[in-house]
Amino acid sequence: MDFKSRFDLDGRVALVTGGASGLGLAMAEAVASAGAKVVIADLDGEAAANLAETFLKKGFLASAQTVNIAQAGAAADLVTTIVAEHGKLDIAFANAGISGGPGPFTEAGNLETSSAERWQQVLDVNLTGVFATIQAAAGPMRAQRWGRIIVTASSAGFRADPMVGYSYVATKAAVINLVKQAAIDLARFNVMVNAIAPGPFRTNIGGGRMHDAETEQQFAQSLPLGRVGTPEEIGGAALLLASEASSFITGAIIPVDGGAIAW
């Protein structure tokens, strides 16, 4: 058997929400390097367009869309546009997400100070936006009886984490069961639904907290590996779950977390 060919995405069309930076960028590059046509969708349309241009210069196939995934109907409109332009949608990374702010390890993140407004904003993006993306992507995938949906969960969805906000741990716990529910629903259509659960990574979520050496060290000390992740380290799991190599994997939550949930 040619195992290498099972990771080949030549001819596939992939969507990555929140794809212009951080883990989304790494996911987009991973599948683009395997041959997929990648649609980089992001609230920052200029950054998405610049990344698509960079990918094209590398010989990848890429385009950009501006989207606020928290807006009602935005995910459905995005998928409609992709199918109109490319004829199909094979792979969808529901990656767009925002920080819940500091956790209860600081006074700014305890129960008394947690913001109701921020709570709703995080739910709108991290949970409702993810559900809308899954729901929209499932349509063309059901019709063609092949699809891969990959959700960005978090190690914070498995356990309490005093380093991150209430809304973040709540939404990430919720999407874990959302993935399992959708996996059951879509299995008969040969659509695999899985999640990647990152631990602490050096990205710009939360306003670039990992650029603060002290904060990064706090996160690093919470991990068996003793360091935070770098975005390119998410690419292997992304490529696996986007490809034919995951043909018997659905409803799985794959930690890429430096051992965070192994404690």
PDB file of N, CA and C in Angstrom, residues 11 45 60 63 105 132 176 186 195 208 238 245 260:
ATOM      1  N   GLY A  11      -6.352  18.316  -5.728  1.00  0.00           N
ATOM      2  CA  GLY A  11      -7.723  18.385  -6.212  1.00  0.00           C
ATOM      3  C   GLY A  11      -8.755  18.667  -5.142  1.00  0.00           C
ATOM      4  N   GLY A  45      -9.599  40.690   6.581  1.00  0.00           N
ATOM      5  CA  GLY A  45      -9.561  40.351   5.168  1.00  0.00           C
ATOM      6  C   GLY A  45      -8.252  40.703   4.493  1.00  0.00           C
ATOM      7  N   PHE A  60       1.472  27.395  -4.161  1.00  0.00           N
ATOM      8  CA  PHE A  60       0.255  26.799  -3.623  1.00  0.00           C
ATOM      9  C   PHE A  60      -0.966  27.380  -4.340  1.00  0.00           C
ATOM     10  N   SER A  63      -6.898  31.302  -2.074  1.00  0.00           N
ATOM     11  CA  SER A  63      -7.689  32.518  -2.235  1.00  0.00           C
ATOM     12  C   SER A  63      -8.122  32.973  -0.851  1.00  0.00           C
ATOM     13  N   PHE A 105      -6.680  32.857  37.839  1.00  0.00           N
ATOM     14  CA  PHE A 105      -5.395  33.018  38.529  1.00  0.00           C
ATOM     15  C   PHE A 105      -5.073  34.497  38.720  1.00  0.00           C
ATOM     16  N   ALA A 132     -22.156  26.856  13.259  1.00  0.00           N
ATOM     17  CA  ALA A 132     -22.608  27.341  11.954  1.00  0.00           C
ATOM     18  C   ALA A 132     -21.680  26.878  10.834  1.00  0.00           C
ATOM     19  N   ILE A 176     -16.255  20.056  22.077  1.00  0.00           N
ATOM     20  CA  ILE A 176     -15.826  18.652  22.089  1.00  0.00           C
ATOM     21  C   ILE A 176     -17.030  17.731  21.905  1.00  0.00           C
ATOM     22  N   LEU A 186     -23.078  12.550  10.716  1.00  0.00           N
ATOM     23  CA  LEU A 186     -22.560  12.598   9.348  1.00  0.00           C
ATOM     24  C   LEU A 186     -21.807  11.352   8.913  1.00  0.00           C
ATOM     25  N   ALA A 195     -11.669  16.779  15.999  1.00  0.00           N
ATOM     26  CA  ALA A 195     -11.135  18.017  16.564  1.00  0.00           C
ATOM     27  C   ALA A 195      -9.669  17.857  16.907  1.00  0.00           C
ATOM     28  N   GLY A 208      -1.537  38.317  21.987  1.00  0.00           N
ATOM     29  CA  GLY A 208      -0.112  38.019  21.955  1.00  0.00           C
ATOM     30  C   GLY A 208       0.483  37.768  23.319  1.00  0.00           C
ATOM     31  N   ALA A 238      -3.319  18.310  11.502  1.00  0.00           N
ATOM     32  CA  ALA A 238      -4.214  18.917  10.515  1.00  0.00           C
ATOM     33  C   ALA A 238      -4.224  18.124   9.219  1.00  0.00           C
ATOM     34  N   ALA A 245      -6.133   9.543   4.860  1.00  0.00           N
ATOM     35  CA  ALA A 245      -5.503   8.782   5.943  1.00  0.00           C
ATOM     36  C   ALA A 245      -6.385   8.701   7.186  1.00  0.00           C
ATOM     37  N   ALA A 260      -0.304  18.262  28.098  1.00  0.00           N
ATOM     38  CA  ALA A 260      -1.071  19.004  29.106  1.00  0.00           C
ATOM     39  C   ALA A 260      -2.105  18.154  29.827  1.00  0.00           C
TER      40      ALA A 260
END
